[in-house]
mmCIF file of C-alpha atoms and ligand atoms in Angstrom:
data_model
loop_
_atom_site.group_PDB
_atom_site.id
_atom_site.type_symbol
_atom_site.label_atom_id
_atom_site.label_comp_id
_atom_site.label_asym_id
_atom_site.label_seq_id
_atom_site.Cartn_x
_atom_site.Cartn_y
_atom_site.Cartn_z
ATOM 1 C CA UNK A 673 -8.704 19.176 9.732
ATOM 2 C CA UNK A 674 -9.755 15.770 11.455
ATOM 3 C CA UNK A 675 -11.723 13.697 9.275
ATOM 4 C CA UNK A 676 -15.039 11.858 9.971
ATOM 5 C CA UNK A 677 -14.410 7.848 9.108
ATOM 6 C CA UNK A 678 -15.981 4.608 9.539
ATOM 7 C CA UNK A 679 -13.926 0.930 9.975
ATOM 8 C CA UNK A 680 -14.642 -2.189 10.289
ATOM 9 C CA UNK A 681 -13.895 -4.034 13.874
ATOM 10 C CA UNK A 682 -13.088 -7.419 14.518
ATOM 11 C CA UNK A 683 -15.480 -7.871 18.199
ATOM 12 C CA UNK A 684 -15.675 -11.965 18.326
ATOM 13 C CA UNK A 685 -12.914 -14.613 17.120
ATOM 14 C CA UNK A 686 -15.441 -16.783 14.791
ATOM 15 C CA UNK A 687 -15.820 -20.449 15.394
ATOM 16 C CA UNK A 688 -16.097 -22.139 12.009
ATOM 17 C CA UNK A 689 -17.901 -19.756 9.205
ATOM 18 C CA UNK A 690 -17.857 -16.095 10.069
ATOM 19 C CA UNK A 691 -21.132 -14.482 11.510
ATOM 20 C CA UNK A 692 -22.018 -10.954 10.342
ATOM 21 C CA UNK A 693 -21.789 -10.568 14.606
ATOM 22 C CA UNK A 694 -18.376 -10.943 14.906
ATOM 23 C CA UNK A 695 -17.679 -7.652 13.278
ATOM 24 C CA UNK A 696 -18.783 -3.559 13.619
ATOM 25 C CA UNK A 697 -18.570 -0.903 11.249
ATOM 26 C CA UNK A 698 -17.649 1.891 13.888
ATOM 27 C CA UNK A 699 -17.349 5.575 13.514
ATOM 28 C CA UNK A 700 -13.528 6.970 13.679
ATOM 29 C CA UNK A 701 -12.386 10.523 13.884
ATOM 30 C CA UNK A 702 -8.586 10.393 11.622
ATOM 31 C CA UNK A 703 -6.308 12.301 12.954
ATOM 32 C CA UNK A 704 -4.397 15.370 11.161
ATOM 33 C CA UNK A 705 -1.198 13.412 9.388
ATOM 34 C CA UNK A 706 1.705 14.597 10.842
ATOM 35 C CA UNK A 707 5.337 15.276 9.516
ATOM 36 C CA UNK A 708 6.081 12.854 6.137
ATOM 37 C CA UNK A 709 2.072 11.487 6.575
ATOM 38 C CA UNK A 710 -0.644 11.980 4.368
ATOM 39 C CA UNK A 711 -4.068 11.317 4.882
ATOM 40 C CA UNK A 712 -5.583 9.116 2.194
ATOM 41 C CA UNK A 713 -9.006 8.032 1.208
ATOM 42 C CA UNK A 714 -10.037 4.888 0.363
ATOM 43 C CA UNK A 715 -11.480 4.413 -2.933
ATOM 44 C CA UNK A 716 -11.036 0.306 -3.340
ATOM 45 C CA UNK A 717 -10.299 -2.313 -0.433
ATOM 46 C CA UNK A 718 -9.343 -6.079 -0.059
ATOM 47 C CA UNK A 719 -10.863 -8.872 1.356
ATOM 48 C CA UNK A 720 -9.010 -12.021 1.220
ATOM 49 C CA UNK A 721 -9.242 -15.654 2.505
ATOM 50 C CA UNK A 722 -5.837 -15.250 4.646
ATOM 51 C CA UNK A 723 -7.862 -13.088 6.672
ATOM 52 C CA UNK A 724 -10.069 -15.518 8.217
ATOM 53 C CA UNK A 725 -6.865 -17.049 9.731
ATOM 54 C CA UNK A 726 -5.827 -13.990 11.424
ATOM 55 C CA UNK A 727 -9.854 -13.449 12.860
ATOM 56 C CA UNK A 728 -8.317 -17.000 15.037
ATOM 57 C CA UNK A 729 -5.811 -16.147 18.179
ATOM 58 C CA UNK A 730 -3.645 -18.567 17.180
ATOM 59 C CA UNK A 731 0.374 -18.184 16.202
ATOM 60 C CA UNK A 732 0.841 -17.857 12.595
ATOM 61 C CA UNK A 733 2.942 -16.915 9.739
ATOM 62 C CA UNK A 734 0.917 -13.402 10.263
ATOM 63 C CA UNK A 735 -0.459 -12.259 13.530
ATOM 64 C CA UNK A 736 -3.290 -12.506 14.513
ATOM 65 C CA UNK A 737 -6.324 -9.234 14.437
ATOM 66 C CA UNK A 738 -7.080 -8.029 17.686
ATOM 67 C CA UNK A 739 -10.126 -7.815 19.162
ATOM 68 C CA UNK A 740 -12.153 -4.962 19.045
ATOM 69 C CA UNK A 741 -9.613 -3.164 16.899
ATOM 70 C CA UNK A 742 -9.855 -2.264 13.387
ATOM 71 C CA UNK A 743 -8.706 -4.980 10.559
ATOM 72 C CA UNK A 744 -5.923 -4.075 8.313
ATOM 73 C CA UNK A 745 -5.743 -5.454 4.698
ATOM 74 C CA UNK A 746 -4.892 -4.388 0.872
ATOM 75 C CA UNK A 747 -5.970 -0.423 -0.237
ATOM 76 C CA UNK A 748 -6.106 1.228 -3.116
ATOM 77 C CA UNK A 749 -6.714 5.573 -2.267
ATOM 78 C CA UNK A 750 -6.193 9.012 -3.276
ATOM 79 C CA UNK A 751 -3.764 11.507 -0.918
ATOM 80 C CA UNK A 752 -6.408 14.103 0.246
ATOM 81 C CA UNK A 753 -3.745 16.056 2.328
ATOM 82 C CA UNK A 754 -0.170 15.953 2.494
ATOM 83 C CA UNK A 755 2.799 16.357 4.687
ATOM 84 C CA UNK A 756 5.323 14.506 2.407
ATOM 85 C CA UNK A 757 6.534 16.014 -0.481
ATOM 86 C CA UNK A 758 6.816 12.573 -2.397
ATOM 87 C CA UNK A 759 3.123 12.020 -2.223
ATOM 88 C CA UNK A 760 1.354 15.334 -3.273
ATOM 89 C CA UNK A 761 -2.557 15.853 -3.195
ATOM 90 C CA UNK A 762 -4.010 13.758 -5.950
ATOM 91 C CA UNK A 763 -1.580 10.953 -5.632
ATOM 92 C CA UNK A 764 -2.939 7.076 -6.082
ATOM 93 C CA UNK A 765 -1.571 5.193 -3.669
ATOM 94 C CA UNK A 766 -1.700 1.306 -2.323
ATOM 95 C CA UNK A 767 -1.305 0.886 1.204
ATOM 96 C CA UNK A 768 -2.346 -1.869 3.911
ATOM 97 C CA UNK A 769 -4.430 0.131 6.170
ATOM 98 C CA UNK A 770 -7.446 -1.311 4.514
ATOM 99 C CA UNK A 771 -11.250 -2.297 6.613
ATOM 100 C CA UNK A 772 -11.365 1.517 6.989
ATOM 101 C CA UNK A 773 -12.734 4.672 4.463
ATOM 102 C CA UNK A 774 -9.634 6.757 5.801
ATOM 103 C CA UNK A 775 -5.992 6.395 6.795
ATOM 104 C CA UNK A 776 -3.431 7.800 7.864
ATOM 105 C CA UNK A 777 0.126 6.952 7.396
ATOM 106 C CA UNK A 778 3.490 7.228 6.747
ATOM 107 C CA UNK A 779 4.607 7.990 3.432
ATOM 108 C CA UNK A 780 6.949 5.503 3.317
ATOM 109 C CA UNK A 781 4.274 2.639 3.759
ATOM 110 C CA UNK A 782 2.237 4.113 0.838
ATOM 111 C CA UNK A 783 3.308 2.870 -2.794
ATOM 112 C CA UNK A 784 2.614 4.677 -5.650
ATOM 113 C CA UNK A 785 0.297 3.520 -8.226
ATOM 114 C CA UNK A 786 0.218 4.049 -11.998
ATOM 115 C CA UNK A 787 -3.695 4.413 -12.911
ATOM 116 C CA UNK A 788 -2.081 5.396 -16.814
ATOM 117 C CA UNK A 789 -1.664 2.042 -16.631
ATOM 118 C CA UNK A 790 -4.421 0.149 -15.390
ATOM 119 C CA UNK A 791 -7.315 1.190 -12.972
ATOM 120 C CA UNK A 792 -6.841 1.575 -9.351
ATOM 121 C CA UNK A 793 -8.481 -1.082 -8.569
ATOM 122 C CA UNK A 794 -6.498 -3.825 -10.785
ATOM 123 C CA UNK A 795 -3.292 -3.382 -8.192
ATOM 124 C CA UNK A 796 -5.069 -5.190 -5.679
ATOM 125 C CA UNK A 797 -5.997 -8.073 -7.861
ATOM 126 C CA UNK A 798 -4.686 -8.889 -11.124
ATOM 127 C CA UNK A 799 -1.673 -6.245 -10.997
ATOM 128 C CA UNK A 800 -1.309 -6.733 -6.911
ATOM 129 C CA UNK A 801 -0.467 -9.705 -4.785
ATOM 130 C CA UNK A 802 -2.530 -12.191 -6.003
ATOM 131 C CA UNK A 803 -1.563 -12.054 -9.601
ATOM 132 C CA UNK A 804 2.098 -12.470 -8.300
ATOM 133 C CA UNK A 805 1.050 -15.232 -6.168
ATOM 134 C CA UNK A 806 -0.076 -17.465 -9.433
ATOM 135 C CA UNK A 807 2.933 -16.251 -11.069
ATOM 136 C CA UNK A 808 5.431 -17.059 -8.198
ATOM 137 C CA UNK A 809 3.584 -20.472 -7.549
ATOM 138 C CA UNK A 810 4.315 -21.337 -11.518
ATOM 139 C CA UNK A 811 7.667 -19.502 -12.214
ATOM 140 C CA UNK A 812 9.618 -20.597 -8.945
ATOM 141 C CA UNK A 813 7.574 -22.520 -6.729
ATOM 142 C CA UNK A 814 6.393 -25.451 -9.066
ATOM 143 C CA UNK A 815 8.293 -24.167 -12.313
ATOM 144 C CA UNK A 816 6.260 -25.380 -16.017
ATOM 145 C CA UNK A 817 8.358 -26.609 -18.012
ATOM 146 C CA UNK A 818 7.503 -26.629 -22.026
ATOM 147 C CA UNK A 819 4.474 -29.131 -22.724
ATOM 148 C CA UNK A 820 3.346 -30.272 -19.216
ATOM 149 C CA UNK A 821 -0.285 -29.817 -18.069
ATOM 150 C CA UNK A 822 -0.844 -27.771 -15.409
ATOM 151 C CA UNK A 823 -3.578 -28.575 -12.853
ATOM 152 C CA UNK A 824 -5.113 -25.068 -10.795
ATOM 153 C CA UNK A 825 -7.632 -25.533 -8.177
ATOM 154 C CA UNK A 826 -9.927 -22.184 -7.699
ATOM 155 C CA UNK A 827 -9.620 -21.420 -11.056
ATOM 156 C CA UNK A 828 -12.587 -19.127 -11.333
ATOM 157 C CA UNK A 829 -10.701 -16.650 -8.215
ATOM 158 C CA UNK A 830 -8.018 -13.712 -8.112
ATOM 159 C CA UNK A 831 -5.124 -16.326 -7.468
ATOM 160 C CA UNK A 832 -6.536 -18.613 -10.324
ATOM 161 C CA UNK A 833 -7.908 -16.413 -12.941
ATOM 162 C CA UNK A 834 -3.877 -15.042 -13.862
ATOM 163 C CA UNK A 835 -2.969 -18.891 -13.140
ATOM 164 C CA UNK A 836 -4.138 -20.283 -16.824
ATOM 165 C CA UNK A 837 -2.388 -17.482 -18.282
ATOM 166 C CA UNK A 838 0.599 -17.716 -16.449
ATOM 167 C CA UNK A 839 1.083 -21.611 -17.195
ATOM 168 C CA UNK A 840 0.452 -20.680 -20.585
ATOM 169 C CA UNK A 841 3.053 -18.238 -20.714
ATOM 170 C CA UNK A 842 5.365 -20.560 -19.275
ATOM 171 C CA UNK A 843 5.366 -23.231 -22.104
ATOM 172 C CA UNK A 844 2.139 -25.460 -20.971
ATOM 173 C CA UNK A 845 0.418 -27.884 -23.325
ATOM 174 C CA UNK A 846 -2.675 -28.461 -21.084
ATOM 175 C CA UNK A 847 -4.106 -26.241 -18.515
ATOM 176 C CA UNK A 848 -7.138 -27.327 -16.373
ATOM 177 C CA UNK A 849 -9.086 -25.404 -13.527
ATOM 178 C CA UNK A 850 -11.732 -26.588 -10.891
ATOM 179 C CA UNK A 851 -14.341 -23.817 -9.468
ATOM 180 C CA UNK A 852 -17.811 -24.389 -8.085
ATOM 181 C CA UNK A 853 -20.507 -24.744 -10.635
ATOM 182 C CA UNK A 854 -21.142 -24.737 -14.553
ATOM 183 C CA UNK A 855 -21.416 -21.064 -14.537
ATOM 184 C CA UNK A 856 -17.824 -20.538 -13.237
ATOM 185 C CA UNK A 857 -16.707 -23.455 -15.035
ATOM 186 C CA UNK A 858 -17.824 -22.018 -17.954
ATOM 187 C CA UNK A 859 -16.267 -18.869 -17.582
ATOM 188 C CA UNK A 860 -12.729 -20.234 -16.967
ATOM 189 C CA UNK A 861 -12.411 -21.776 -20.046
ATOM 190 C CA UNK A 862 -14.017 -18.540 -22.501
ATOM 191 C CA UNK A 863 -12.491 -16.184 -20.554
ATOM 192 C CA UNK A 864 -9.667 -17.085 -18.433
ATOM 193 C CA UNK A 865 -7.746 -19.098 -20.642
ATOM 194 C CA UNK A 866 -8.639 -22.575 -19.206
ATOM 195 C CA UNK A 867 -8.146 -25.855 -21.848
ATOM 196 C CA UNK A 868 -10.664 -27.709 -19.616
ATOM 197 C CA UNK A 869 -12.621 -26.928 -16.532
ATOM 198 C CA UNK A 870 -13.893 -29.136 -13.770
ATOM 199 C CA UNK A 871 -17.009 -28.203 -11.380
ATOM 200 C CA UNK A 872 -15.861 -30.150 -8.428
ATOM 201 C CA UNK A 873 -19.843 -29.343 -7.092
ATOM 202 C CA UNK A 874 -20.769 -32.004 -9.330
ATOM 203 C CA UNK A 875 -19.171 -34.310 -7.940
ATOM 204 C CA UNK A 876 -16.312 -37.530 -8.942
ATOM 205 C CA UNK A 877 -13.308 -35.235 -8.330
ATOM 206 C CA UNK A 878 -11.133 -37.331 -9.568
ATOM 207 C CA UNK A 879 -13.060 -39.203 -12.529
ATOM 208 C CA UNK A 880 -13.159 -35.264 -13.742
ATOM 209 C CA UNK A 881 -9.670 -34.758 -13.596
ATOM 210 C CA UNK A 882 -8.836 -38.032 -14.976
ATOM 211 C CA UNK A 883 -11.467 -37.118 -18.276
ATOM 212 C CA UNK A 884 -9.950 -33.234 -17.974
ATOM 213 C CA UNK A 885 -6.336 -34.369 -17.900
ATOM 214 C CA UNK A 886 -5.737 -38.136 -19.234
ATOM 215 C CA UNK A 887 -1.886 -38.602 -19.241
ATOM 216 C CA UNK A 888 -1.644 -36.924 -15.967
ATOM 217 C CA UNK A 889 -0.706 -33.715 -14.752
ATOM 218 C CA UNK A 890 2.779 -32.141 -14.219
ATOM 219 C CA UNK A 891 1.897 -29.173 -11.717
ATOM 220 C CA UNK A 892 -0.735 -28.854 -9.687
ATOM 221 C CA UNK A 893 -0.740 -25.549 -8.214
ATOM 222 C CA UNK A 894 -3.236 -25.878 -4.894
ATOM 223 C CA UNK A 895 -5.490 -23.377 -3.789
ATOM 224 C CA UNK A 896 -8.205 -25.339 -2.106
ATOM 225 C CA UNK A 897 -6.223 -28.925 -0.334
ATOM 226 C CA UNK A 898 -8.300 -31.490 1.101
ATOM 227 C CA UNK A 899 -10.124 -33.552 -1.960
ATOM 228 C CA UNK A 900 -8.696 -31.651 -4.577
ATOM 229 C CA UNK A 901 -4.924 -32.121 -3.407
ATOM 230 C CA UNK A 902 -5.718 -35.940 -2.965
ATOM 231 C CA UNK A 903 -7.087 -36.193 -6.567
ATOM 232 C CA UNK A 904 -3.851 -34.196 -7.844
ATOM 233 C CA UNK A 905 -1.267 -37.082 -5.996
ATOM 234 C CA UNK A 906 -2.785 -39.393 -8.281
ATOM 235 C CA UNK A 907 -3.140 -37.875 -11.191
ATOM 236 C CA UNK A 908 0.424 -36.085 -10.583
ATOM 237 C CA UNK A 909 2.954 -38.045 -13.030
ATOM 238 C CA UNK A 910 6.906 -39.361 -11.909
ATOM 239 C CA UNK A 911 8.457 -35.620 -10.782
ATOM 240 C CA UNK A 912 5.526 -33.512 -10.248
ATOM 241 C CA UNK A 913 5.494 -30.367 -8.430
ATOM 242 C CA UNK A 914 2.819 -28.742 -6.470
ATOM 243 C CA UNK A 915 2.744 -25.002 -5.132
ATOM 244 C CA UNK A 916 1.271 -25.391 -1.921
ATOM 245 C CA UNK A 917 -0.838 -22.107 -1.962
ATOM 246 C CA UNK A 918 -3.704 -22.396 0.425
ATOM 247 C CA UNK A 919 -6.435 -24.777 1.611
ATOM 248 C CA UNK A 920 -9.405 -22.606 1.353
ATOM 249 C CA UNK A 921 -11.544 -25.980 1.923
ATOM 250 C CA UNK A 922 -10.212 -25.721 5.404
ATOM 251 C CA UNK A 923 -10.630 -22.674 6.717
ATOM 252 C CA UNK A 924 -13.578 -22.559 8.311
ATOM 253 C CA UNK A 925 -12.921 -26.252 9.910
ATOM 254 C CA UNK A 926 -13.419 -26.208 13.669
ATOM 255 C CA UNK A 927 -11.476 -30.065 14.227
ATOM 256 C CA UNK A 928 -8.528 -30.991 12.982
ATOM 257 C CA UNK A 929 -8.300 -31.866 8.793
ATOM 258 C CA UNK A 930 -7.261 -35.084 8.292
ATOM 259 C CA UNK A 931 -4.652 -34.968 5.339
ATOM 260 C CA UNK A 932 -4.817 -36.698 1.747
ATOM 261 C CA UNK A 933 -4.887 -40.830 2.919
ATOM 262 C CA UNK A 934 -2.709 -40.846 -0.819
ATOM 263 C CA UNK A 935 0.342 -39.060 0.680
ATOM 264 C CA UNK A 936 2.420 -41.831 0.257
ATOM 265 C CA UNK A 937 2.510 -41.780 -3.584
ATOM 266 C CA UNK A 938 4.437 -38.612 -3.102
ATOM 267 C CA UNK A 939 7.890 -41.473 -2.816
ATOM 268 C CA UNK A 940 7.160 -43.631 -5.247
ATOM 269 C CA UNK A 941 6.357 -40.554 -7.594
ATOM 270 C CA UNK A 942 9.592 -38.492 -6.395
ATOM 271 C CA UNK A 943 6.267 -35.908 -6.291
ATOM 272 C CA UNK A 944 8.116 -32.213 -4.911
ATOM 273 C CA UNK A 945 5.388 -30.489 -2.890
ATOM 274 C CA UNK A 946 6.274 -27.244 -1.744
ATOM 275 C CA UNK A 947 4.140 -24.481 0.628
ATOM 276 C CA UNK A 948 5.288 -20.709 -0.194
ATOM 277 C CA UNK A 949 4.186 -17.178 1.019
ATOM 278 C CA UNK A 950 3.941 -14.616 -1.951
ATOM 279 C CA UNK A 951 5.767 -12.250 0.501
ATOM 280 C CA UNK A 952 9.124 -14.484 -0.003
ATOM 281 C CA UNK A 953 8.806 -13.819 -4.128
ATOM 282 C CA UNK A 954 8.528 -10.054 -4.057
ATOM 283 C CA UNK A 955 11.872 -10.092 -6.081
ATOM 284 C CA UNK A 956 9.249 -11.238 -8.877
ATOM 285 C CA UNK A 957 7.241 -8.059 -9.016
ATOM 286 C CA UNK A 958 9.164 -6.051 -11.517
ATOM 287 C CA UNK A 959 8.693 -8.723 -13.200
ATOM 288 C CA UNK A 960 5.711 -9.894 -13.004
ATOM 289 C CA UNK A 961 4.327 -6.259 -13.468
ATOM 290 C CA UNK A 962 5.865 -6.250 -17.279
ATOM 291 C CA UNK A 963 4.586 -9.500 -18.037
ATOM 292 C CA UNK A 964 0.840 -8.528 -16.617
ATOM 293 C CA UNK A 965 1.207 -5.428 -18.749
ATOM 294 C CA UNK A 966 1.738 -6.828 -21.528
ATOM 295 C CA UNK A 967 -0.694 -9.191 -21.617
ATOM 296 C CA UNK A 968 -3.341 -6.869 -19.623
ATOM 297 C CA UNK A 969 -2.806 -5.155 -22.836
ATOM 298 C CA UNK A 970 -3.466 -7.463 -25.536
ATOM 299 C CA UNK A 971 -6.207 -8.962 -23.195
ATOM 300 C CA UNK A 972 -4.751 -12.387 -22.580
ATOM 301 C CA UNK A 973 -5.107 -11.069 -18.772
ATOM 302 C CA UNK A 974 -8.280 -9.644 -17.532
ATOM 303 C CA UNK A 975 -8.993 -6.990 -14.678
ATOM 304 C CA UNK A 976 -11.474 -9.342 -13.327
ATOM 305 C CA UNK A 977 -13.256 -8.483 -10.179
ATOM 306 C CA UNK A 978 -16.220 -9.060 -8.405
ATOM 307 C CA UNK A 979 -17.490 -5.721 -6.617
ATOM 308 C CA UNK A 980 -19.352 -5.103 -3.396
ATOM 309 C CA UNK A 981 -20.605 -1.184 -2.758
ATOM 310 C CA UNK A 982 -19.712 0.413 0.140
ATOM 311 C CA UNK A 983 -18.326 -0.084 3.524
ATOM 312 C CA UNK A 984 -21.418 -1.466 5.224
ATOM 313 C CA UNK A 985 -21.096 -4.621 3.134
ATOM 314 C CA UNK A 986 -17.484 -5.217 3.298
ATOM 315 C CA UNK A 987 -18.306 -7.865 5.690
ATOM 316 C CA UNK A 988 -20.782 -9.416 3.719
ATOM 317 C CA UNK A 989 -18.245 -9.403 0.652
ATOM 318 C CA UNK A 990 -15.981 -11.413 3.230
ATOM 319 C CA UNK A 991 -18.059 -13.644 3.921
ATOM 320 C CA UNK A 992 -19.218 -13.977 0.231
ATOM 321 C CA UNK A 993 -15.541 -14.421 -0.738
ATOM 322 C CA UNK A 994 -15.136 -17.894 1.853
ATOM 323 C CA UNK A 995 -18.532 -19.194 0.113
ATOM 324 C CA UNK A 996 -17.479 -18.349 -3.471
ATOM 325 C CA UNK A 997 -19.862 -15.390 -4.452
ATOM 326 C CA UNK A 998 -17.099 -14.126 -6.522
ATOM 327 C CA UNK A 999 -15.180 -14.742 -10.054
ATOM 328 C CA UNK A 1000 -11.630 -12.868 -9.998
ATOM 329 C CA UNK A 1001 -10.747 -10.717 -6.866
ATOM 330 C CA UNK A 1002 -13.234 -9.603 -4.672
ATOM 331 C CA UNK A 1003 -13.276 -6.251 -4.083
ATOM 332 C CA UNK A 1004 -15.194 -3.546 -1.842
ATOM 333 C CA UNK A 1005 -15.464 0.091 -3.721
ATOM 334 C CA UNK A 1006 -15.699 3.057 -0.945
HETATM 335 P P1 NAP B 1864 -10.402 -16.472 -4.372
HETATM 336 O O1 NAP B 1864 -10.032 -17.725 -5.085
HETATM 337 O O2 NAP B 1864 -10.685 -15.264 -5.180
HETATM 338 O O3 NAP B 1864 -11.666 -16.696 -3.448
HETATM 339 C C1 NAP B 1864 -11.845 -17.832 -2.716
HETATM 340 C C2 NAP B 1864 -12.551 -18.932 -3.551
HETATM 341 O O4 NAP B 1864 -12.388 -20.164 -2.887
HETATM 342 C C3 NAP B 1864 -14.046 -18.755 -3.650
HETATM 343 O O5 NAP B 1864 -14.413 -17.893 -4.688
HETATM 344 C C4 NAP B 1864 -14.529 -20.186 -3.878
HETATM 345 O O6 NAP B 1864 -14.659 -20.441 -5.271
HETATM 346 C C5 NAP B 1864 -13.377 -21.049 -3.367
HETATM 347 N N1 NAP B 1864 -13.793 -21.946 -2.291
HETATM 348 C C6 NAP B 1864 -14.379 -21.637 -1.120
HETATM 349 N N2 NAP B 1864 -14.598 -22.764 -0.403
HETATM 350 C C7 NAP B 1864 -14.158 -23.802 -1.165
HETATM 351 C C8 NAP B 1864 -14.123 -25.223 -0.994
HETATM 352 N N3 NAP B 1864 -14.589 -25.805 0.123
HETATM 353 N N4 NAP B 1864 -13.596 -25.970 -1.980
HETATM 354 C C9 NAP B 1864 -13.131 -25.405 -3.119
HETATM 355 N N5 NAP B 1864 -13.142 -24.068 -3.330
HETATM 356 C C10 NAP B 1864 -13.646 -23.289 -2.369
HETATM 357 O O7 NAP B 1864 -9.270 -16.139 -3.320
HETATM 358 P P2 NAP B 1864 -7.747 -15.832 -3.658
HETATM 359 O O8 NAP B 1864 -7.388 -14.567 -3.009
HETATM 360 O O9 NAP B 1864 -7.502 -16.003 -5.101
HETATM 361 O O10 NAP B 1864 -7.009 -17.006 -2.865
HETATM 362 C C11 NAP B 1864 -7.017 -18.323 -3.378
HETATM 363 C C12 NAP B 1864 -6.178 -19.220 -2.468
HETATM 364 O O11 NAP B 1864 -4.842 -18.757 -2.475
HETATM 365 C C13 NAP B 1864 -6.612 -19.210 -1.013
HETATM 366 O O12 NAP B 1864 -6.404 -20.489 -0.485
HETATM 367 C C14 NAP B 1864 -5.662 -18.209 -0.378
HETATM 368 O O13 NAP B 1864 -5.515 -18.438 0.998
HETATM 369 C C15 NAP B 1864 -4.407 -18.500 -1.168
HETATM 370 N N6 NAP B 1864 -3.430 -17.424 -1.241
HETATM 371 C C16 NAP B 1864 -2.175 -17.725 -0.815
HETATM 372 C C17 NAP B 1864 -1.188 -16.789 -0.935
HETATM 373 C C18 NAP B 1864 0.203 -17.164 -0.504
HETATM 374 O O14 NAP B 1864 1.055 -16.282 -0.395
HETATM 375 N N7 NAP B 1864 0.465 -18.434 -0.268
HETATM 376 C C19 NAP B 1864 -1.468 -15.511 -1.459
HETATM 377 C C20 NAP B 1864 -2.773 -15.248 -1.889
HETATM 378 C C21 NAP B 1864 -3.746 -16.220 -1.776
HETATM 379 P P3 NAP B 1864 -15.651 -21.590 -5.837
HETATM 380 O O15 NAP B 1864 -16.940 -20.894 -6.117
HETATM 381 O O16 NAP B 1864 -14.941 -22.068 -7.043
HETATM 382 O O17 NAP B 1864 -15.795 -22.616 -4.754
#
């Protein structure tokens, strides 16, 4: 039984920020799975900054979409019919055929997911890559040591609302988050375990972080670049690491980013900056899934999540995600 299906097609490489135009939400017959498939439908789906790179033809550490094909990206789904043993009807899975309200594929590139645990949802945020992105950053990348202060640039998102918790975890004294505007700002500190938050739309970057963070910080673990890695080099004490994470400020940039004009103080600081793809650290995820459990459970951790309905606003909760309309992950339900 072929199944009816809409997905979401990538139809114009964007020049700077997205336009609703450069996608289409297309219909798609799925076919029957065959031998050790399963057909799956997709209840949750992913939309992540990383994506916008891949929307550009350019070589990358990930290649890039094509045009006028359907996206891929992070899924959380039920098996509706089943070839492979393994994966009966009624099985929650996570998968990377995301962009699309059906899939088919092998059972071998479907995981399954404990919703005992936590919901479905939570292993594409909190419980899924980019929870063990902040804790890879802070464990291995830029390791916090007992009583530093740990600087996180977008705090308020899916990589930086774990990120407090995880420096906390890890021994810090001092943990202090940027996001844009007093209401995320707010929120970082009551509910995401921030000491201190900074709402680098107001302005005096580094006069904030100076105030937030007076002896200096030990770790800055960078989610944004541009201004807010430049006001971390200076505030970064003798020895400080920085997990290179992304440069969400840049993303959308359509000539060349000049970088920090404070690079320099990276010698006389014996600063250790260091760029890292959570898909090098997946050794960490057995571990990473008992510490989020734990402290998912007590409620240290939140399943935070910002939620978009439906598949005919997936693009619009892209495009949302590279302007900040969200606080944890952003997710689209289906
Ligand atoms: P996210 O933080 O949930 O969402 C993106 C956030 O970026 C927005 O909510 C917005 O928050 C902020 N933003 C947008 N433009 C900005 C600007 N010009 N300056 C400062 N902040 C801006 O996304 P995420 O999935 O957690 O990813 C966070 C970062 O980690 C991204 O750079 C992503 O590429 C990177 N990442 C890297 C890896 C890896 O393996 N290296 C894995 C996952 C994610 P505000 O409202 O606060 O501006």
């Amino acid at each position: 039984m072929s199944v009816a299906s809409r997905e979401v097609h990538l139809v114009a490489r964007p020049v700077g920020e997205p336009k609703p135009e450069d996608f289409a939400i297309l219909d798609a017959t799925v076919p029957d799975p065959g031998p050790g498939q399963v057909l799956v439908r997709n209840d949750w789906i992913s939309v992540d900054p990383y994506m916008r790179g891949r929307m550009n033809d350019v070589k990358s550490y990930v290649a890039p979409f094509g045009l006028g094909e359907v996206m891929t990206g992070g899924a959380v789904g039920t098996v509706i019919e089943s070839n492979a043993d393994e994966l009966p009807k009624g099985t929650a899975v996570r998968h990377f055929l995301g962009w699309r309200e059906h899939a088919v594929l092998d059972a071998s590139a479907a995981e399954v997911i404990d919703t005992d645990l936590a919901p479905a949802e939570a292993y594409l945020g909190v419980l899924g890559l980019t929870g063990l992105t902040a804790y890879a950053g802070l464990k291995r990348v830029a390791p916090v040591t007992e009583g530093e202060t740990v600087f996180v640039s977008g705090a308020a998102g899916a990589v930086g609302s774990v990120a407090a918790q995880v420096a906390r975890s890890l021994g810090a004294a001092r943990v202090v988050g940027s996001a844009g505007g007093p209401e995320k700002a707010r929120r970082i500190v009551e509910e995401f375990g921030y000491d201190a938050a900074i709402d680098y739309k107001a302005g005096d970057l580094a006069g904030q972080l100076a105030a937030a963070a007076p002896g200096g910080i030990d770790v800055y673990f960078d989610n944004v670049g541009g201004d807010h890695l430049r006001a971390a080099l200076d505030s970064l004490r003798v020895h400080g690491r920085v997990a290179m994470c992304g440069a969400i400020s840049q993303y959308n940039a359509t000539e060349p980013v000049p970088g920090p004009d404070n690079l320099f103080l990276a010698v006389g600081k014996r600063l250790t900056l260091r760029g890292f793809l959570v898909g090098d650290h997946l050794d960490l995820a057995p571990e990473y899934a008992r510490f989020a459990a734990a402290l998912l459970s007590d409620g240290r951790l939140r399943n935070e999540a910002t939620v978009v309905e439906g598949i005919d606003n997936a693009v619009e909760a892209f495009l949302g995600l590279l302007r900040g309309a969200n606080t944890g992950k952003m997710l689209v339900r289906l």
